[in-house]
Structure formats: C-alpha cells, structure tokens
Coordinates of C-alpha atoms in Angstrom, one line a residue:
Chain A
M1 CA 18.8 -33.9 205.8
E2 CA 16.1 -32.5 207.3
Y3 CA 16.2 -29.8 204.2
Y4 CA 14.8 -32.3 202.5
S5 CA 11.7 -33.9 202.8
R6 CA 11.1 -37.2 204.1
Q7 CA 10.5 -39.2 201.1
I8 CA 13.1 -37.8 199.0
S9 CA 15.7 -38.2 202.1
K10 CA 14.7 -42.1 202.4
L11 CA 15.1 -42.2 198.7
I12 CA 18.5 -40.3 198.9
E13 CA 19.7 -42.6 201.8
E14 CA 18.7 -46.0 200.0
L15 CA 20.7 -45.1 197.0
S16 CA 23.9 -44.2 199.1
A17 CA 24.1 -47.0 200.4
L18 CA 24.8 -48.8 197.0
P19 CA 28.2 -49.7 196.4
G20 CA 30.8 -46.9 194.3
I21 CA 27.4 -44.5 195.6
G22 CA 28.8 -41.1 197.7
S23 CA 26.0 -38.8 199.1
K24 CA 26.6 -36.3 196.1
S25 CA 25.4 -39.5 193.8
A26 CA 23.1 -40.6 195.3
Q27 CA 21.4 -36.7 195.8
R28 CA 21.9 -36.5 191.2
L29 CA 20.4 -39.9 191.3
A30 CA 17.8 -39.4 193.2
F31 CA 16.4 -35.5 191.3
H32 CA 16.8 -37.6 188.3
I33 CA 14.6 -40.2 188.9
L34 CA 12.1 -37.3 190.5
N35 CA 11.6 -36.1 187.0
M36 CA 11.5 -39.5 185.2
P37 CA 8.5 -40.1 183.9
M38 CA 6.3 -42.6 186.1
D39 CA 6.2 -45.6 184.1
H40 CA 10.5 -45.1 183.5
V41 CA 10.3 -45.3 187.6
E42 CA 8.1 -48.2 187.5
Q43 CA 10.5 -50.4 185.2
L44 CA 13.2 -49.2 187.3
S45 CA 11.3 -50.2 190.5
G46 CA 10.1 -53.6 189.2
A47 CA 14.0 -54.9 187.7
I48 CA 15.0 -54.1 190.9
L49 CA 12.6 -56.1 192.7
N50 CA 11.8 -58.6 189.8
A51 CA 16.4 -59.7 189.2
R52 CA 16.3 -59.9 193.1
K53 CA 13.3 -62.3 193.8
N54 CA 13.5 -64.4 190.6
V55 CA 17.4 -64.8 190.7
R56 CA 18.6 -68.1 191.7
Y57 CA 21.8 -70.5 190.6
C58 CA 21.5 -71.8 187.7
K59 CA 21.3 -75.8 188.8
Q60 CA 24.4 -77.2 186.6
C61 CA 26.9 -74.2 186.2
F62 CA 26.0 -72.1 189.6
T63 CA 25.7 -68.7 187.6
L64 CA 23.2 -66.6 189.0
T65 CA 20.3 -66.8 186.2
D66 CA 16.5 -66.5 186.5
D67 CA 16.0 -70.3 185.3
E68 CA 16.3 -73.5 186.2
L69 CA 19.2 -73.2 183.7
C70 CA 21.4 -70.2 182.4
P71 CA 21.3 -69.6 179.3
I72 CA 24.6 -70.8 178.4
C73 CA 24.2 -73.9 180.1
K74 CA 21.1 -75.1 177.8
N75 CA 22.9 -73.5 174.4
P76 CA 23.2 -76.6 172.7
S77 CA 26.4 -75.0 170.7
R78 CA 28.4 -75.0 173.1
N79 CA 30.8 -77.2 174.1
Q80 CA 29.5 -79.2 177.6
K81 CA 33.0 -81.3 178.2
I82 CA 34.8 -77.7 178.7
I83 CA 35.2 -75.9 182.3
M84 CA 35.6 -72.9 182.5
V85 CA 36.4 -72.0 186.5
V86 CA 35.6 -68.3 187.7
E87 CA 34.5 -66.6 190.8
D88 CA 31.2 -65.2 189.7
T89 CA 29.3 -63.8 187.9
R90 CA 30.8 -60.8 186.3
D91 CA 33.9 -63.4 185.2
L92 CA 31.6 -65.4 183.2
A93 CA 30.0 -62.2 181.8
A94 CA 33.7 -60.8 180.8
Y95 CA 34.9 -64.2 178.8
E96 CA 31.6 -64.2 177.0
K97 CA 32.8 -60.5 176.0
T98 CA 35.7 -62.0 173.9
Q99 CA 32.9 -64.1 171.8
K100 CA 35.9 -66.9 171.1
Y101 CA 34.8 -69.4 174.0
E102 CA 32.6 -71.9 173.2
G103 CA 32.3 -74.2 176.5
V104 CA 30.6 -73.8 179.6
Y105 CA 31.4 -72.4 183.1
H106 CA 31.1 -73.2 187.0
V107 CA 31.1 -70.4 189.0
L108 CA 32.8 -70.8 192.8
H109 CA 30.9 -67.6 193.8
G110 CA 34.0 -66.4 195.8
A111 CA 37.6 -67.8 196.5
I112 CA 39.4 -69.4 199.4
S113 CA 40.5 -66.8 201.3
P114 CA 42.1 -67.7 205.1
M115 CA 42.7 -64.3 205.4
L116 CA 38.4 -64.1 205.2
G117 CA 38.1 -67.2 206.8
I118 CA 36.6 -68.6 203.2
G119 CA 37.0 -72.0 202.9
P120 CA 37.1 -74.7 200.2
N121 CA 33.6 -75.1 201.7
D122 CA 32.0 -71.7 201.5
I123 CA 32.2 -72.1 197.4
K124 CA 31.3 -74.0 194.5
L125 CA 33.5 -76.7 194.7
K126 CA 31.9 -79.5 196.1
E127 CA 29.1 -79.3 192.9
L128 CA 32.4 -78.6 190.5
M129 CA 33.8 -82.1 192.0
K130 CA 30.6 -83.5 191.2
R131 CA 30.2 -82.4 187.2
L132 CA 34.0 -83.9 186.9
Q133 CA 32.1 -87.6 187.6
G134 CA 30.2 -86.3 184.0
D135 CA 31.9 -86.8 180.8
V136 CA 34.4 -84.0 180.7
D137 CA 38.1 -83.0 178.7
E138 CA 39.0 -80.4 179.9
V139 CA 39.0 -77.3 183.4
I140 CA 40.4 -74.1 182.8
I141 CA 40.9 -72.5 185.8
A142 CA 39.9 -68.4 185.7
T143 CA 40.1 -67.5 189.0
N144 CA 41.9 -64.0 189.4
S145 CA 45.2 -63.3 189.4
S146 CA 45.2 -62.4 192.6
L147 CA 46.5 -64.3 195.9
E148 CA 42.8 -66.0 196.5
G149 CA 42.1 -66.3 193.1
E150 CA 45.4 -68.4 192.8
T151 CA 45.1 -70.3 196.0
T152 CA 42.1 -71.2 194.7
A153 CA 43.5 -72.1 191.2
M154 CA 46.1 -74.2 192.8
Y155 CA 43.2 -75.5 195.6
I156 CA 41.3 -77.0 192.4
S157 CA 44.2 -78.3 190.2
K158 CA 45.4 -80.8 193.4
L159 CA 42.1 -81.9 193.9
I160 CA 41.5 -82.3 190.2
K161 CA 44.7 -84.3 189.1
P162 CA 43.5 -87.0 190.4
T163 CA 41.0 -87.6 187.9
G164 CA 43.5 -87.8 185.0
I165 CA 41.2 -84.2 183.5
K166 CA 43.3 -82.1 182.0
V167 CA 43.5 -79.1 184.6
T168 CA 44.7 -76.0 182.7
R169 CA 45.4 -72.2 183.9
I170 CA 44.5 -69.0 181.9
A171 CA 47.7 -66.9 180.7
S172 CA 48.9 -64.8 183.2
G173 CA 51.2 -61.3 182.0
V174 CA 51.9 -57.8 180.3
P175 CA 47.7 -57.0 179.3
V176 CA 47.6 -56.3 175.0
G177 CA 48.4 -52.7 174.5
G178 CA 50.1 -52.5 178.3
D179 CA 52.9 -50.3 178.6
L180 CA 56.2 -52.2 180.1
E181 CA 57.1 -49.2 181.9
Y182 CA 53.6 -48.7 183.7
I183 CA 53.9 -52.5 184.8
D184 CA 54.1 -54.1 188.1
E185 CA 57.1 -56.2 188.8
M186 CA 54.8 -59.3 189.6
T187 CA 53.9 -58.9 185.6
L188 CA 56.5 -58.8 185.0
L189 CA 58.7 -61.9 186.2
R190 CA 55.0 -63.6 185.1
A191 CA 55.5 -62.6 181.9
L192 CA 58.5 -63.8 181.4
E193 CA 58.5 -67.2 183.1
G194 CA 55.3 -67.6 181.4
R195 CA 57.9 -66.3 177.4
V196 CA 56.3 -68.8 174.6
E197 CA 58.4 -69.7 171.9
L198 CA 57.7 -67.5 168.8
Chain B
M1 CA 24.2 -59.1 176.9
E2 CA 22.1 -62.8 176.1
Y3 CA 24.6 -64.2 178.5
Y4 CA 23.2 -63.5 181.6
S5 CA 19.6 -64.1 182.0
R6 CA 16.7 -61.7 180.8
Q7 CA 16.0 -60.5 184.2
I8 CA 19.4 -59.6 185.5
S9 CA 20.4 -58.1 181.8
K10 CA 17.3 -56.0 182.5
L11 CA 18.1 -55.0 185.7
I12 CA 21.8 -53.8 184.2
E13 CA 20.0 -52.2 181.5
E14 CA 17.6 -50.2 183.9
L15 CA 20.6 -49.2 186.1
S16 CA 22.7 -48.3 183.1
A17 CA 20.3 -45.5 181.9
L18 CA 21.1 -43.6 185.2
P19 CA 22.9 -40.2 185.0
G20 CA 26.9 -41.1 185.3
I21 CA 26.3 -45.2 185.7
G22 CA 28.1 -46.4 183.2
S23 CA 27.4 -50.2 181.8
K24 CA 30.4 -51.3 184.4
S25 CA 28.7 -49.4 187.8
A26 CA 25.9 -50.8 186.5
Q27 CA 26.2 -54.6 186.5
R28 CA 28.7 -54.3 189.9
L29 CA 25.5 -52.8 191.1
A30 CA 22.8 -55.0 189.4
F31 CA 25.0 -57.4 191.3
H32 CA 25.1 -55.9 194.0
I33 CA 21.4 -55.5 195.0
L34 CA 21.0 -59.6 193.9
N35 CA 22.7 -60.6 197.0
M36 CA 21.1 -58.1 199.4
P37 CA 18.4 -59.6 201.5
M38 CA 15.1 -59.0 199.7
D39 CA 14.1 -56.8 202.6
H40 CA 16.2 -54.6 202.1
V41 CA 15.7 -54.7 198.2
E42 CA 12.1 -54.3 198.9
Q43 CA 13.0 -51.0 200.5
L44 CA 15.0 -49.6 198.1
S45 CA 12.4 -50.6 195.0
G46 CA 9.7 -48.6 197.0
A47 CA 11.3 -45.7 198.2
I48 CA 12.3 -45.2 194.6
L49 CA 8.6 -45.5 193.8
N50 CA 7.1 -43.8 196.6
A51 CA 9.3 -40.7 196.3
R52 CA 8.5 -40.5 193.0
K53 CA 5.3 -41.0 193.8
N54 CA 4.3 -38.6 196.3
V55 CA 6.8 -35.7 195.0
R56 CA 5.2 -32.5 194.1
Y57 CA 6.5 -29.0 194.7
C58 CA 5.2 -27.2 197.7
K59 CA 2.6 -24.7 196.9
Q60 CA 5.3 -21.4 198.4
C61 CA 9.0 -22.0 197.4
F62 CA 8.6 -24.4 194.9
T63 CA 10.9 -27.0 195.9
L64 CA 10.4 -30.8 195.8
T65 CA 9.1 -31.9 198.9
D66 CA 6.2 -34.7 199.7
D67 CA 3.9 -32.4 201.3
E68 CA 2.0 -28.8 200.7
L69 CA 4.3 -27.0 202.0
C70 CA 8.3 -28.2 202.3
P71 CA 9.5 -28.7 206.1
I72 CA 11.7 -25.1 205.3
C73 CA 8.7 -22.9 204.5
K74 CA 6.7 -24.8 207.2
N75 CA 9.4 -23.9 209.8
P76 CA 8.5 -21.1 212.4
S77 CA 11.9 -20.3 212.5
R78 CA 12.7 -19.4 209.3
N79 CA 12.8 -15.3 208.2
Q80 CA 10.0 -15.4 205.3
K81 CA 10.6 -11.9 204.8
I82 CA 14.2 -12.4 202.8
I83 CA 14.0 -15.3 199.7
M84 CA 16.8 -16.4 198.7
V85 CA 16.4 -18.0 194.4
V86 CA 18.0 -21.1 193.2
E87 CA 18.0 -23.6 190.2
D88 CA 17.0 -26.3 191.6
T89 CA 16.2 -27.9 195.0
R90 CA 20.1 -29.6 194.9
D91 CA 21.2 -26.0 194.6
L92 CA 18.6 -25.4 198.1
A93 CA 20.4 -28.3 199.7
A94 CA 23.5 -26.9 198.8
Y95 CA 22.9 -23.9 200.7
E96 CA 20.8 -25.4 203.8
K97 CA 24.2 -27.6 204.2
T98 CA 26.1 -24.2 205.5
Q99 CA 23.5 -24.0 208.7
K100 CA 24.0 -20.7 208.4
Y101 CA 21.2 -19.1 205.9
E102 CA 17.7 -18.3 207.9
G103 CA 15.9 -17.3 205.3
V104 CA 13.6 -19.5 202.8
Y105 CA 13.9 -20.0 199.1
H106 CA 12.1 -19.9 195.7
V107 CA 13.3 -22.5 193.8
L108 CA 13.1 -21.2 189.6
H109 CA 13.2 -25.4 187.8
G110 CA 15.9 -23.9 185.4
A111 CA 17.3 -21.3 184.2
I112 CA 16.9 -18.8 181.5
S113 CA 18.6 -20.6 178.8
P114 CA 18.3 -19.0 175.1
M115 CA 20.4 -21.4 173.3
L116 CA 18.6 -24.3 174.7
G117 CA 15.3 -22.2 173.9
I118 CA 14.5 -22.1 177.6
G119 CA 12.6 -18.2 178.3
P120 CA 10.7 -17.0 181.6
N121 CA 8.5 -18.8 181.0
D122 CA 9.5 -21.8 181.6
I123 CA 10.6 -21.5 184.7
K124 CA 9.4 -21.1 188.1
L125 CA 9.2 -17.0 187.7
K126 CA 5.8 -15.6 187.9
E127 CA 5.7 -17.8 191.2
L128 CA 8.2 -15.7 192.5
M129 CA 6.6 -12.6 191.2
K130 CA 3.3 -13.4 193.0
R131 CA 5.0 -13.8 196.0
L132 CA 6.5 -11.0 196.3
Q133 CA 3.3 -9.0 196.2
G134 CA 3.3 -10.3 200.0
D135 CA 6.0 -9.2 203.0
V136 CA 9.4 -8.9 201.6
D137 CA 12.4 -7.6 202.4
E138 CA 14.9 -9.3 200.3
V139 CA 15.2 -11.3 197.4
I140 CA 19.1 -13.4 197.4
I141 CA 20.2 -14.3 193.9
A142 CA 22.0 -17.6 194.4
T143 CA 21.4 -18.2 190.4
N144 CA 24.5 -20.6 188.8
S145 CA 27.6 -18.5 188.3
S146 CA 27.2 -19.9 184.3
L147 CA 25.7 -17.8 181.8
E148 CA 22.7 -19.1 181.7
G149 CA 22.9 -18.4 185.7
E150 CA 23.9 -14.7 185.0
T151 CA 21.3 -14.1 182.7
T152 CA 18.7 -15.3 185.1
A153 CA 20.0 -13.3 187.9
M154 CA 20.4 -9.9 185.5
Y155 CA 17.0 -10.8 184.1
I156 CA 15.0 -11.6 187.8
S157 CA 16.5 -8.8 189.0
K158 CA 15.5 -6.2 186.2
L159 CA 11.8 -7.5 187.2
I160 CA 11.9 -7.1 190.4
K161 CA 13.6 -3.5 190.6
P162 CA 10.6 -1.9 189.8
T163 CA 9.2 -3.0 193.0
G164 CA 11.4 -1.6 195.2
I165 CA 12.2 -4.9 196.9
K166 CA 16.3 -5.4 198.1
V167 CA 17.8 -7.6 194.9
T168 CA 21.3 -9.0 196.0
R169 CA 22.9 -11.3 194.3
I170 CA 25.7 -13.9 195.9
A171 CA 29.3 -13.2 195.3
S172 CA 31.6 -14.3 193.0
G173 CA 35.2 -14.9 193.8
V174 CA 38.3 -17.2 194.3
P175 CA 36.6 -20.4 196.4
V176 CA 37.9 -20.7 200.2
G177 CA 40.8 -23.2 199.7
G178 CA 41.5 -22.5 196.1
D179 CA 45.0 -22.0 194.5
L180 CA 45.5 -19.0 192.6
E181 CA 47.2 -20.9 190.2
Y182 CA 44.6 -23.5 189.2
I183 CA 41.3 -20.9 188.4
D184 CA 40.5 -19.7 185.9
E185 CA 40.6 -16.6 184.8
M186 CA 37.3 -15.4 184.6
T187 CA 37.1 -16.3 187.7
L188 CA 40.2 -14.6 188.8
L189 CA 38.9 -11.4 187.2
R190 CA 35.3 -11.3 189.0
A191 CA 37.8 -11.6 192.2
L192 CA 39.1 -8.4 191.4
E193 CA 36.5 -6.6 190.6
G194 CA 34.4 -7.8 193.4
R195 CA 37.6 -7.0 195.7
V196 CA 36.2 -5.5 199.0
E197 CA 37.8 -3.7 201.9
L198 CA 39.5 -4.5 204.2

C-alpha cells in the first residue's frame, strides 16, 4: 500500500488484523479515525490500551473484568447458590441481557475439544469444582449447543453428580419465532426429544 | 451494559461508535483485543494515535499523508502534468491499485452538494485552480458517478475550460463482468450514450 503514507498504511494494517475486518473496512475505519476530533481518537486509543492493561479474571467466576470481583459476583442481590456455567464472557453477557437470571456465573474460557487438543485442564474446571465445595444449590450448564459444548456439558455433569449438587442443562430446541421449515434436522429432533406436556 | 466491567464497557462503547461496527461486532472485537498479547495492543493503540496525530494534507495534492509531500507527489517518475481530480484519499487509493495511472492527483475532500450545503468553497477547488497556473497538460475528473460527483465534475470543467487546459471525465458505463440484467437503467443509458466504435 505504498500509495498511503507510512502511518496511514500502518493504521490500516493494524485494523485489518482484527477479526471480521477486511481490507476495505480497514480503510474506511482508518479514514474515519483520521477525520475524528483528536480527543475522540485519544479516547478510543486509550480505551483499547486501558481495557487490555487492566483486564483480569474475576477471582470467583473467572469472567473478564477489571476488578478483583466482577459486578455480578459483587452484587448482593444475586443468588450465589445458583451457578450458570458458560464458555466465555460474551455468553454470560447474552444471558444477562435477558434480565431474568438471578444467579451467578462460572466462565470456563473454552470448551473441551479433543480435535483442537483442549482438555479438561485447559479450561477453568478445577476452579469450578473448588467453588462447589461451598454452599451451592444448582449448577446450570449453559455451554454452547455445539459438539464441544455438549462434550463439556457431559463431562461436567459426570464430575458434579457424585457431589449430590443438582446439575441442569439449558434446553435445546426450536428458537422462538423459528420457522420449522428452515430449521436443521438435529434441532428438530432435539426439540422433539425435549417436548414438554401442555 | 452493567454486566461488563467499566473498562470493558468503555472499550465496547468506543468501538461501536465506529462506522459499520454494530454492538455485536464491537463485543467480538473487544474480546479479541482483551485476548491479544500486550505488545500487539500497544501497536494497535499507538497506530491509531500516531496516524491521527501526524496526519495532514499533502501541500500539493491535498491527500491525507504524514509528510509535507505525499509519496505520489514526491515520486519523480510520476507525470506531474496530468492531474486526476478525486473526491477523497480512498478514491485515489482505488486508482492506484490499478497500477496503470502515471499522473498525479488532486483530492477535493468532498463534492459540491447543494442539498448538504456544500459549495465550491468547501472543497479544495481554489487549491486546484492555483495548481493549474503551473505547467499542466490535462485534468481528468474522477469524482464519483453520483449526483454530487457529476455536479462537481460539471462545475470544475466549466471553471477550467477558459484556461485552455484539456479536461476529461472518466467513462461511465457497465462495470467489467457486469450482467446487464442486474444493472440499473441509468447505467444502461450511460453505457449506450458513451458507446465507442469497434
């Protein structure tokens, strides 16, 4: 890209290294940034650096946060006896958006995947088992409905059952508003298996 | 977003303010950044800040650059007597990618738009006319094929004609590989009007 000057090329290059940003979007973003007021650019650049500098795992649930305890673990109105196990912080955020879940979380940071060589020791599973030594009523496994997510769910439930703590798995089925015609067979079968009496 | 800690929320907020980045992409980008090695994050953050800090207009062609003269104006093998007029630096880059154009550019930074209240004095038009006092053989108008681009092209050509300098406009027509069936009527008419003998 020798038709852009060195620093503009560098900016475009850095932006195109981000996921989902191709060379066209990177150019558009770069020129947007070049036209932004200087103080906005300082805020953007600072937000990137500060978030990365200060990010760490919540010492209880292992979500990404910038404090010792995340806002959810710190919240006294949350039920600490119900733990939802998710693969990553974004999955936690997805459930938080429902505004209906009142328990806390445990973030595994991944899922067991023999294919990718990710075993039980590569995710925050020991940390979960340690939490279960406390006063816990239920563990809700909300890993993804993928091969890895299901494998992880099975593995965790086998690990927890001997402790006598209740283990549940979020339901799998037809999404709300989903048109059966466009839904894959696996999901349709799951929905059938998981049917509930009306 | 009180389910993310303050600095992560701030990062997501800053990213979603960028064009073409919705809240989902902003979250994905934020977590990608949080997982990047610290030195990469410093490079990204630095590239943003440095590009913006040092950006300025090339004193000859007004493209965005970080030096007094842009790499194209500085290049002794480019023909300084042929000037292609474009709306912005990205349009310049688009023509540079063809690797066939050997003249130089003039970047207007916009197009005349009575609707948006952008007049001839709001774009780098005076600066173009000043350049034409030098030794120039041809001005190629490569503003976009939009209403604003066409208006600007007409305006500039009327301004230049009295100087006796040759003024041309890039051709408008069916894009290479374009399937007539899917091309709008205006383009089809343009292509017909602009037909060339074989």
